[in-house]
Every structure is written in structure tokens, then in C-alpha cells.
CSV table of C-alpha atoms and ligand atoms in Angstrom, one decimal:
chain,number,residue,atom,x,y,z
A,173,MET,CA,92.6,121.7,103.2
A,174,LEU,CA,89.5,123.6,104.5
A,175,VAL,CA,87.5,122.3,107.4
A,176,THR,CA,84.1,124.1,107.9
A,177,GLY,CA,82.8,123.8,111.4
A,178,GLY,CA,86.3,122.9,112.5
A,179,ALA,CA,85.9,124.4,115.9
A,180,GLY,CA,83.0,122.1,116.7
A,181,PHE,CA,82.9,118.6,118.2
A,182,ILE,CA,83.5,116.3,115.2
A,183,GLY,CA,85.2,119.0,113.1
A,184,SER,CA,87.9,119.7,115.7
A,185,HIS,CA,88.8,116.0,116.1
A,186,THR,CA,89.1,115.9,112.3
A,187,VAL,CA,91.4,118.9,112.4
A,188,ASP,CA,93.5,117.1,115.0
A,189,LEU,CA,93.9,114.1,112.8
A,190,LEU,CA,94.7,116.2,109.7
A,191,MET,CA,97.3,118.2,111.5
A,192,SER,CA,98.9,115.1,113.0
A,193,LEU,CA,99.2,113.8,109.4
A,194,GLY,CA,101.1,116.9,108.4
A,195,CYS,CA,98.3,118.7,106.4
A,196,LYS,CA,97.9,122.5,106.2
A,197,VAL,CA,94.5,123.2,107.6
A,198,SER,CA,92.3,126.3,107.5
A,199,VAL,CA,89.2,126.4,109.7
A,200,LEU,CA,86.1,128.3,108.7
A,201,ASP,CA,83.7,128.6,111.6
A,202,ASN,CA,81.4,131.3,113.1
A,203,LEU,CA,81.8,129.9,116.6
A,204,SER,CA,78.0,129.7,117.1
A,205,THR,CA,78.3,126.3,118.8
A,206,GLY,CA,82.1,125.6,118.4
A,207,TYR,CA,84.9,126.8,120.7
A,208,MET,CA,88.3,128.2,119.9
A,209,ALA,CA,89.4,126.1,123.0
A,210,ASN,CA,88.9,123.0,120.8
A,211,LEU,CA,91.7,124.2,118.5
A,212,ALA,CA,94.0,125.9,121.1
A,213,GLN,CA,96.5,123.1,120.6
A,214,TRP,CA,97.2,124.3,117.0
A,215,ASP,CA,97.2,128.0,117.6
A,216,ALA,CA,100.9,128.5,117.2
A,217,ASP,CA,101.4,126.0,114.4
A,218,PRO,CA,102.3,127.6,111.1
A,219,ARG,CA,100.3,124.8,109.3
A,220,PHE,CA,97.1,126.0,111.0
A,221,ALA,CA,94.9,129.0,110.2
A,222,PHE,CA,91.5,130.1,111.7
A,223,VAL,CA,89.7,132.3,109.1
A,224,GLY,CA,86.3,132.8,110.7
A,225,GLY,CA,83.3,133.0,108.3
A,226,ASP,CA,79.6,132.2,108.4
A,227,ILE,CA,78.2,129.9,105.8
A,228,THR,CA,75.0,131.8,105.6
A,229,LYS,CA,76.9,134.9,104.4
A,230,ASP,CA,79.3,135.8,101.7
A,231,LEU,CA,82.4,133.7,102.1
A,232,ALA,CA,84.8,135.6,99.8
A,233,GLU,CA,86.9,137.1,102.6
A,234,PRO,CA,87.5,134.0,104.7
A,235,LEU,CA,88.1,131.8,101.7
A,236,ALA,CA,90.5,134.3,100.2
A,237,ALA,CA,92.3,134.4,103.5
A,238,ALA,CA,92.7,130.6,103.5
A,239,VAL,CA,94.0,130.7,99.9
A,240,ALA,CA,96.4,133.5,100.7
A,241,LYS,CA,97.8,131.5,103.6
A,242,PHE,CA,98.2,128.0,102.0
A,243,GLY,CA,97.4,128.3,98.3
A,244,PRO,CA,94.3,126.9,96.4
A,245,ILE,CA,92.0,124.7,98.5
A,246,GLN,CA,92.3,121.1,97.3
A,247,ARG,CA,89.9,119.4,99.7
A,248,ILE,CA,87.0,120.6,101.9
A,249,ALA,CA,85.6,118.7,104.9
A,250,HIS,CA,82.2,120.3,105.5
A,251,PHE,CA,80.8,120.1,109.0
A,252,ALA,CA,79.4,123.6,109.6
A,253,ALA,CA,75.7,123.2,110.3
A,254,GLN,CA,72.8,123.7,112.6
A,255,THR,CA,73.1,120.3,114.4
A,256,ALA,CA,70.0,119.9,116.5
A,257,VAL,CA,67.1,117.9,115.2
A,258,PRO,CA,64.5,119.6,117.6
A,259,VAL,CA,65.8,123.1,116.7
A,260,SER,CA,65.1,122.3,113.0
A,261,MET,CA,61.5,121.3,113.9
A,262,ASP,CA,61.0,124.6,115.7
A,263,ASP,CA,62.6,126.6,112.9
A,264,PRO,CA,62.8,124.9,109.6
A,265,VAL,CA,63.6,128.1,107.7
A,266,THR,CA,66.8,128.6,109.6
A,267,ASP,CA,67.7,125.0,109.1
A,268,ILE,CA,67.3,125.5,105.3
A,269,GLU,CA,69.3,128.7,105.4
A,270,VAL,CA,72.2,127.1,107.3
A,271,ASN,CA,72.2,123.4,106.4
A,272,LEU,CA,71.0,123.7,102.8
A,273,ALA,CA,71.7,127.2,101.5
A,274,GLY,CA,75.0,127.4,103.5
A,275,THR,CA,76.1,124.1,102.0
A,276,ALA,CA,75.2,125.2,98.5
A,277,ARG,CA,77.6,128.2,99.0
A,278,ILE,CA,80.4,125.7,99.8
A,279,LEU,CA,79.5,123.5,96.8
A,280,GLU,CA,79.5,126.5,94.5
A,281,TYR,CA,82.9,127.5,95.7
A,282,ALA,CA,84.1,123.9,95.2
A,283,ARG,CA,83.0,123.7,91.6
A,284,ARG,CA,84.2,127.2,90.6
A,285,ASN,CA,87.6,126.6,92.1
A,286,LYS,CA,88.0,123.0,91.0
A,287,VAL,CA,88.3,121.6,94.6
A,288,ALA,CA,89.5,118.0,94.2
A,289,LYS,CA,87.2,116.5,96.9
A,290,VAL,CA,84.4,117.5,99.2
A,291,PHE,CA,83.4,115.5,102.3
A,292,PHE,CA,79.9,116.1,103.7
A,293,ALA,CA,78.7,115.3,107.2
A,294,SER,CA,75.3,113.7,106.7
A,295,SER,CA,73.2,111.9,109.3
A,296,SER,CA,71.2,108.7,110.0
A,297,ALA,CA,68.4,111.2,110.5
A,298,VAL,CA,67.7,110.8,106.7
A,299,TYR,CA,66.2,107.4,107.4
A,300,ASP,CA,62.6,106.6,108.0
A,301,ASP,CA,61.6,106.3,111.6
A,302,ASP,CA,60.7,102.7,111.2
A,303,ALA,CA,63.6,101.8,108.9
A,304,PRO,CA,64.8,98.2,109.1
A,305,VAL,CA,67.2,97.2,111.8
A,306,PRO,CA,70.1,97.2,111.2
A,307,VAL,CA,69.7,100.0,108.7
A,308,SER,CA,71.7,99.9,105.4
A,309,GLU,CA,72.3,102.7,103.0
A,310,ASP,CA,69.8,101.2,100.7
A,311,SER,CA,67.0,101.6,103.2
A,312,THR,CA,64.3,104.2,102.3
A,313,ALA,CA,65.4,107.8,103.1
A,314,ARG,CA,62.3,109.4,104.4
A,315,PRO,CA,63.3,111.9,107.1
A,316,ALA,CA,61.2,112.7,110.2
A,317,SER,CA,62.6,116.2,110.7
A,318,PRO,CA,63.6,119.3,108.6
A,319,TYR,CA,67.2,118.5,109.7
A,320,GLY,CA,67.0,115.1,108.0
A,321,ILE,CA,65.3,116.6,105.0
A,322,ASP,CA,68.1,119.2,104.5
A,323,LYS,CA,70.8,116.6,105.0
A,324,LEU,CA,69.1,114.4,102.3
A,325,ALA,CA,68.7,117.4,100.0
A,326,VAL,CA,72.4,118.1,100.2
A,327,GLU,CA,73.1,114.5,99.3
A,328,ILE,CA,70.9,115.0,96.2
A,329,TYR,CA,72.8,118.3,95.4
A,330,LEU,CA,76.1,116.4,95.7
A,331,ASP,CA,74.9,113.9,93.1
A,332,TYR,CA,73.8,116.8,90.9
A,333,TYR,CA,77.2,118.5,91.1
A,334,THR,CA,78.9,115.3,90.3
A,335,ARG,CA,76.7,114.7,87.2
A,336,LEU,CA,77.0,118.3,86.0
A,337,TYR,CA,80.5,119.3,87.0
A,338,GLY,CA,82.3,116.1,87.9
A,339,LEU,CA,82.6,117.2,91.6
A,340,LYS,CA,84.1,114.4,93.7
A,341,PHE,CA,82.4,113.9,97.1
A,342,THR,CA,81.8,111.4,99.9
A,343,ALA,CA,78.9,111.8,102.3
A,344,LEU,CA,79.0,109.9,105.6
A,345,ARG,CA,75.7,109.3,107.5
A,346,PHE,CA,76.8,109.4,111.1
A,347,MET,CA,75.0,107.3,113.8
A,348,ASN,CA,75.2,108.5,117.4
A,349,VAL,CA,78.7,110.1,117.8
A,350,TYR,CA,80.1,110.7,121.3
A,351,GLY,CA,83.4,111.6,122.9
A,352,PRO,CA,85.4,114.5,124.4
A,353,ARG,CA,84.3,118.1,123.4
A,354,GLN,CA,80.6,117.1,122.9
A,355,ASP,CA,78.8,119.9,124.7
A,356,PRO,CA,76.4,118.6,127.4
A,357,SER,CA,74.8,121.9,128.1
A,358,SER,CA,71.6,121.8,126.2
A,359,TRP,CA,68.6,119.5,126.5
A,360,TYR,CA,69.2,118.2,122.9
A,361,SER,CA,72.8,117.3,123.5
A,362,GLY,CA,74.0,113.7,122.9
A,363,VAL,CA,72.7,111.4,125.6
A,364,ILE,CA,76.2,110.2,126.6
A,365,SER,CA,77.5,113.7,127.2
A,366,ILE,CA,74.4,114.6,129.3
A,367,PHE,CA,74.6,111.4,131.4
A,368,LEU,CA,78.3,111.6,132.1
A,369,ASP,CA,78.0,115.3,133.1
A,370,ARG,CA,75.1,114.5,135.5
A,371,ALA,CA,76.8,111.3,136.8
A,372,VAL,CA,80.0,113.2,137.7
A,373,ALA,CA,78.0,116.0,139.4
A,374,GLY,CA,75.8,113.5,141.2
A,375,ASP,CA,72.7,115.1,139.6
A,376,GLN,CA,69.6,113.3,138.5
A,377,ILE,CA,69.6,111.4,135.2
A,378,THR,CA,66.4,111.3,133.2
A,379,ILE,CA,65.7,108.4,130.9
A,380,PHE,CA,62.9,109.0,128.4
A,381,ASP,CA,60.6,106.1,127.7
A,382,ASP,CA,61.5,102.7,129.2
A,383,GLY,CA,65.2,102.9,128.4
A,384,GLU,CA,65.0,99.8,126.2
A,385,GLN,CA,65.3,102.0,123.0
A,386,THR,CA,68.7,101.4,121.3
A,387,ARG,CA,71.4,103.4,119.6
A,388,ASP,CA,74.7,102.7,117.8
A,389,PHE,CA,77.3,104.8,119.6
A,390,VAL,CA,80.5,105.5,117.6
A,391,TYR,CA,83.5,107.2,119.2
A,392,VAL,CA,84.5,110.6,117.7
A,393,THR,CA,88.2,109.7,116.7
A,394,ASP,CA,86.9,106.7,114.8
A,395,VAL,CA,84.5,109.0,112.9
A,396,ALA,CA,87.4,111.4,112.2
A,397,ASN,CA,89.4,108.5,110.8
A,398,ALA,CA,86.5,107.7,108.4
A,399,VAL,CA,86.3,111.3,107.4
A,400,VAL,CA,90.0,111.5,106.6
A,401,THR,CA,89.9,108.3,104.6
A,402,SER,CA,87.0,109.7,102.6
A,403,LEU,CA,88.9,112.8,101.8
A,404,PHE,CA,92.1,111.1,100.5
A,405,SER,CA,90.9,107.8,99.0
A,406,PRO,CA,89.3,107.6,95.6
A,407,LYS,CA,87.4,104.4,96.5
A,408,PRO,CA,84.5,106.1,98.2
A,409,ASP,CA,84.1,108.8,95.5
A,410,GLY,CA,80.4,109.5,95.0
A,411,ALA,CA,79.4,107.2,97.8
A,412,ILE,CA,77.0,107.7,100.7
A,413,ILE,CA,78.1,105.6,103.7
A,414,ASN,CA,76.7,104.9,107.2
A,415,ILE,CA,79.3,105.3,110.0
A,416,GLY,CA,78.6,103.5,113.2
A,417,THR,CA,79.8,100.4,115.0
A,418,GLY,CA,77.1,97.9,114.2
A,419,VAL,CA,76.6,97.4,117.9
A,420,GLU,CA,73.2,98.0,119.3
A,421,VAL,CA,73.1,99.3,122.9
A,422,THR,CA,70.0,100.2,125.1
A,423,ILE,CA,69.8,103.5,127.0
A,424,ASN,CA,69.4,101.4,130.2
A,425,GLU,CA,72.7,99.6,129.5
A,426,ILE,CA,74.6,102.8,128.8
A,427,THR,CA,73.2,104.4,131.9
A,428,ARG,CA,74.3,101.4,134.1
A,429,THR,CA,77.8,101.5,132.5
A,430,ILE,CA,78.1,105.3,133.0
A,431,LEU,CA,77.0,105.2,136.7
A,432,ALA,CA,79.4,102.3,137.4
A,433,LEU,CA,82.4,104.0,135.6
A,434,ALA,CA,81.8,107.3,137.3
A,435,GLN,CA,81.1,105.6,140.6
A,436,SER,CA,78.0,107.8,140.8
A,437,ARG,CA,75.0,107.8,143.0
A,438,SER,CA,72.9,109.9,140.7
A,439,VAL,CA,69.2,109.0,140.9
A,440,VAL,CA,67.7,107.7,137.6
A,441,LYS,CA,64.2,108.9,136.8
A,442,TYR,CA,62.0,107.7,133.9
A,443,GLU,CA,59.8,110.1,131.9
A,444,PRO,CA,57.5,109.7,128.9
A,445,ALA,CA,59.1,109.2,125.5
A,446,ARG,CA,60.3,112.2,123.6
A,447,PRO,CA,58.1,112.9,120.5
A,448,GLY,CA,59.8,111.7,117.4
A,449,ASP,CA,62.3,109.5,119.2
A,450,ILE,CA,63.1,106.3,117.2
A,451,ARG,CA,63.0,103.0,119.0
A,452,ARG,CA,65.9,101.1,117.5
A,453,SER,CA,69.0,102.4,115.6
A,454,VAL,CA,72.0,100.5,114.5
A,455,THR,CA,73.8,100.3,111.2
A,456,THR,CA,75.1,97.6,108.9
A,457,MET,CA,78.9,97.8,108.3
A,458,ASP,CA,79.2,96.4,104.9
A,459,ARG,CA,79.6,99.5,102.8
A,460,ALA,CA,81.9,101.3,105.4
A,461,THR,CA,84.1,98.1,105.4
A,462,ALA,CA,84.2,97.8,101.6
A,463,LEU,CA,84.8,101.4,100.7
A,464,LEU,CA,86.7,102.8,103.6
A,465,ALA,CA,88.1,99.7,105.2
A,466,PHE,CA,86.5,101.1,108.3
A,467,THR,CA,86.5,99.2,111.6
A,468,PRO,CA,86.0,101.1,114.8
A,469,LYS,CA,89.0,101.0,117.0
A,470,VAL,CA,87.6,102.4,120.2
A,471,ASP,CA,85.0,100.2,121.9
A,472,LEU,CA,82.2,101.7,124.1
A,473,ARG,CA,84.0,101.0,127.4
A,474,GLU,CA,87.2,102.6,126.3
A,475,GLY,CA,85.4,105.5,124.7
A,476,LEU,CA,83.4,106.2,127.8
A,477,ASP,CA,86.6,106.1,129.9
A,478,HIS,CA,88.2,108.8,127.7
A,479,THR,CA,85.0,110.9,127.7
A,480,LEU,CA,84.6,110.6,131.4
A,481,ALA,CA,88.2,111.8,131.9
A,482,TRP,CA,87.5,114.8,129.7
A,483,VAL,CA,84.3,115.6,131.6
A,484,ARG,CA,86.2,115.5,134.9
A,485,ALA,CA,88.9,117.7,133.5
A,486,GLN,CA,86.4,120.2,132.3
A,487,LYS,CA,84.7,120.3,135.6
A,488,SER,CA,87.9,120.7,137.6
A,489,SER,CA,89.1,123.5,135.3
A,490,ALA,CA,85.8,125.3,135.7
A,491,ALA,CA,85.8,125.0,139.5
B,719,UD1,C1,71.0,111.5,117.3
B,719,UD1,C2,71.7,112.8,117.0
B,719,UD1,C3,71.1,113.4,115.8
B,719,UD1,C4,71.0,112.4,114.7
B,719,UD1,C5,70.3,111.2,115.1
B,719,UD1,C6,70.3,110.1,114.0
B,719,UD1,C7,72.8,113.7,118.9
B,719,UD1,C8,72.7,114.8,119.9
B,719,UD1,N1,71.7,113.7,118.1
B,719,UD1,O1,69.7,111.7,117.8
B,719,UD1,O2,71.8,114.5,115.4
B,719,UD1,O3,70.3,112.9,113.6
B,719,UD1,O4,71.0,110.6,116.2
B,719,UD1,O5,69.8,108.9,114.5
B,719,UD1,O6,73.7,113.0,118.8
B,719,UD1,N2,67.8,110.3,126.1
B,719,UD1,C9,67.4,110.1,127.4
B,719,UD1,N3,67.7,111.1,128.3
B,719,UD1,C10,68.3,112.3,128.0
B,719,UD1,C11,68.7,112.5,126.6
B,719,UD1,C12,68.4,111.5,125.7
B,719,UD1,O7,66.8,109.1,127.8
B,719,UD1,O8,68.5,113.1,128.8
B,719,UD1,C13,67.5,109.2,125.1
B,719,UD1,C14,66.6,109.8,124.0
B,719,UD1,O9,65.3,109.7,124.3
B,719,UD1,C15,67.0,108.8,122.9
B,719,UD1,C16,68.4,108.4,123.2
B,719,UD1,O10,68.7,108.8,124.5
B,719,UD1,O11,66.2,107.6,122.9
B,719,UD1,C17,69.4,109.1,122.3
B,719,UD1,O12,69.2,110.5,122.3
B,719,UD1,P1,70.2,111.6,121.7
B,719,UD1,O13,71.5,111.4,122.2
B,719,UD1,O14,69.5,112.9,121.8
B,719,UD1,O15,70.3,111.1,120.1
B,719,UD1,P2,69.2,110.8,119.0
B,719,UD1,O16,67.9,111.4,119.4
B,719,UD1,O17,69.3,109.4,118.7
């Protein structure tokens, strides 16, 4: 099993689940936004190998290292990516190099080496800004960013590889994923990671727009479960599936919950809407239920509790 981007937020939780299921896991990651600390728990495990590698460069060496360690790669979970929508708008060329050309490198390896299944981390950013609510997989894909365009382009490549070479894949379009290990340190980080970080520090929280915009927040271990089911079950072969909870939450609600949970006195300030922000986002659950038997196990309250505990632990170990 190869996990690209396995030192990152969702990738490392997927590694945790695969390792706990007894798999042998190689992680390919250039540590541009991931951290070895996310994998420290597996360092000494003989079923785990970190092979380095950068998907924008030749991968012969790291992939050969993975094969030398555990034999031919049967399955690939592909997370390695440039993950920030605003960064892709500033620099579409780099987004193409990493998210599209880098992925093509993984797909070429998969077909030449007869990899049994590829999982691809896609995004709800492929949908039109004013897609219907809730959004289903049949809604028009008309991305509002280079990031969304490149994710959609990969989905089209996956279909092409299936038709030409019989490659088996599943692509999951993630809604707003949150949980421990999500890095709050940049302005384009996930809203929950930023707000929990500010709330614990007692710093000001900034809500863009009127806070009545909505999102579908899905906890990272639920996402990892969906990924692992995709990798091992034949049912979602060739499918593109939204992964969320089907629950629509306003930014105002999430802010109130976070402030109460953290017992924080952070001041909340409102600023104009961010350009390109969508107003409402929530997914239908039908396809995820039918093809992955997916039901989220961690509700928002419990997920926030876990994430808050992690934020506090991070802050106390940094102090
Ligand atoms: C998220 C994903 C993106 C994905 C998209 C698909 C993250 C970091 N981004 O973008 O990769 O393609 O969903 O729908 O998970 N907000 C504030 N204050 C802040 C930060 C954010 O009010 O300090 C608001 C934003 O204006 C937005 C909402 O919170 O309305 C969510 O923002 P964010 O967490 O950045 O995610 P998305 O923009 O939905």
C-alpha cells in the first residue's frame, strides 16, 4: 500500500487506519505541508516505511524503495497535492504542475505496474458556485478555481485510464474536513482549525460576511474510513462520490459552539465576504450510503471536542 501525502492532515489519519488494520504502508511525501510528527507513532513499526519523494519530480527512487521494502504496490491512496484554493488562484501554473501533472505521474506508475486500485482525493470545489443545495454528484461540475479545475481534470483522467487500461479507481469529493492535525497557521486554513486556535489563545475571531453562510463539516476519521472502504471494496470502482455529513451548519453556529466549548472570551469581529466564497454547501448522502455504506460516526460536537483537545495539547507542548 502506498499513501502519497501520507504525512499530511487527511493522509496521516488514513495511514493510522491502514496500519491499525494490519496493512504494510509506504508513505511518499515531500513534507512541504505535512509533518513527520503526524507519523511518529509508526516510526518503529516494521510494517511502515517513509520513502520521501516529490510528485513533481521523477519518482523512480522512492517508488523502488517502497517496492524493495514491501513488494509490488497493490493499492495507492493519492493525497499529495497543493491544497489551498486561494494559492491556486495566485499561481495556477504551480497548481497544474502539482495537482495535475504530479497526479499523472502517479497514474502512469499505476498503469505500468498493474496497481489494483487507486483512490483519489477530489473536492467539492469542482462544483459550480451556485450548485443546488444539497449538492449531488450529478450537479454540474464547473469549478470556480484552478484548484477545482485540476481536481476535475484528474477525475477525467481517471475515467480515461479506466477506459484505455482498465485502471480501477474511486474519487471522493470531500466537503469541509476538520479534525486533529489540521494546521491552523495560514489564512487559508480550515475555519474550524483557525477558530479553535484563536479561541484557546483568547485571540480575536474574524467571521467573513454575515456568518450565515453554511458548510458541511465532516470529521477526519470518518473521511479516512470512507477512503479505506474505497480502496478495498469493489462496489465503488469507477465511482465519484461526495463525502460529507449531509448536515448544514452556519459559521455563526460553529463559532458559538467553539467559544462555549473552549470557554473562550475571544472577541468576534465581522469583515466583508471573501471573494469567491460560496454561500451554502452541504451534500446529499445517497451515493456514499449506497456505494460505501458510509455514515459518519463522529458528530460535530464530539469532533470539536477531540479537535479542541488536540489544539490544547499542541499549545501546551509548544509552550
Ligand atoms: C473548503 C476547503 C477547500 C475545498 C472547499 C470545497 C479548507 C481549508 N478548504 O473551502 O479545500 O475545496 O471547502 O467546498 O478546508 N471563514 C471565516 N473566518 C475565517 C476563515 C474562514 O469566517 O477566519 C469562513 C469563510 O469565509 C467560509 C467558511 O468560513 O465562508 C469556510 O471557510 P474555509 O474553512 O476556508 O473553507 P472553504 O472556503 O469552504
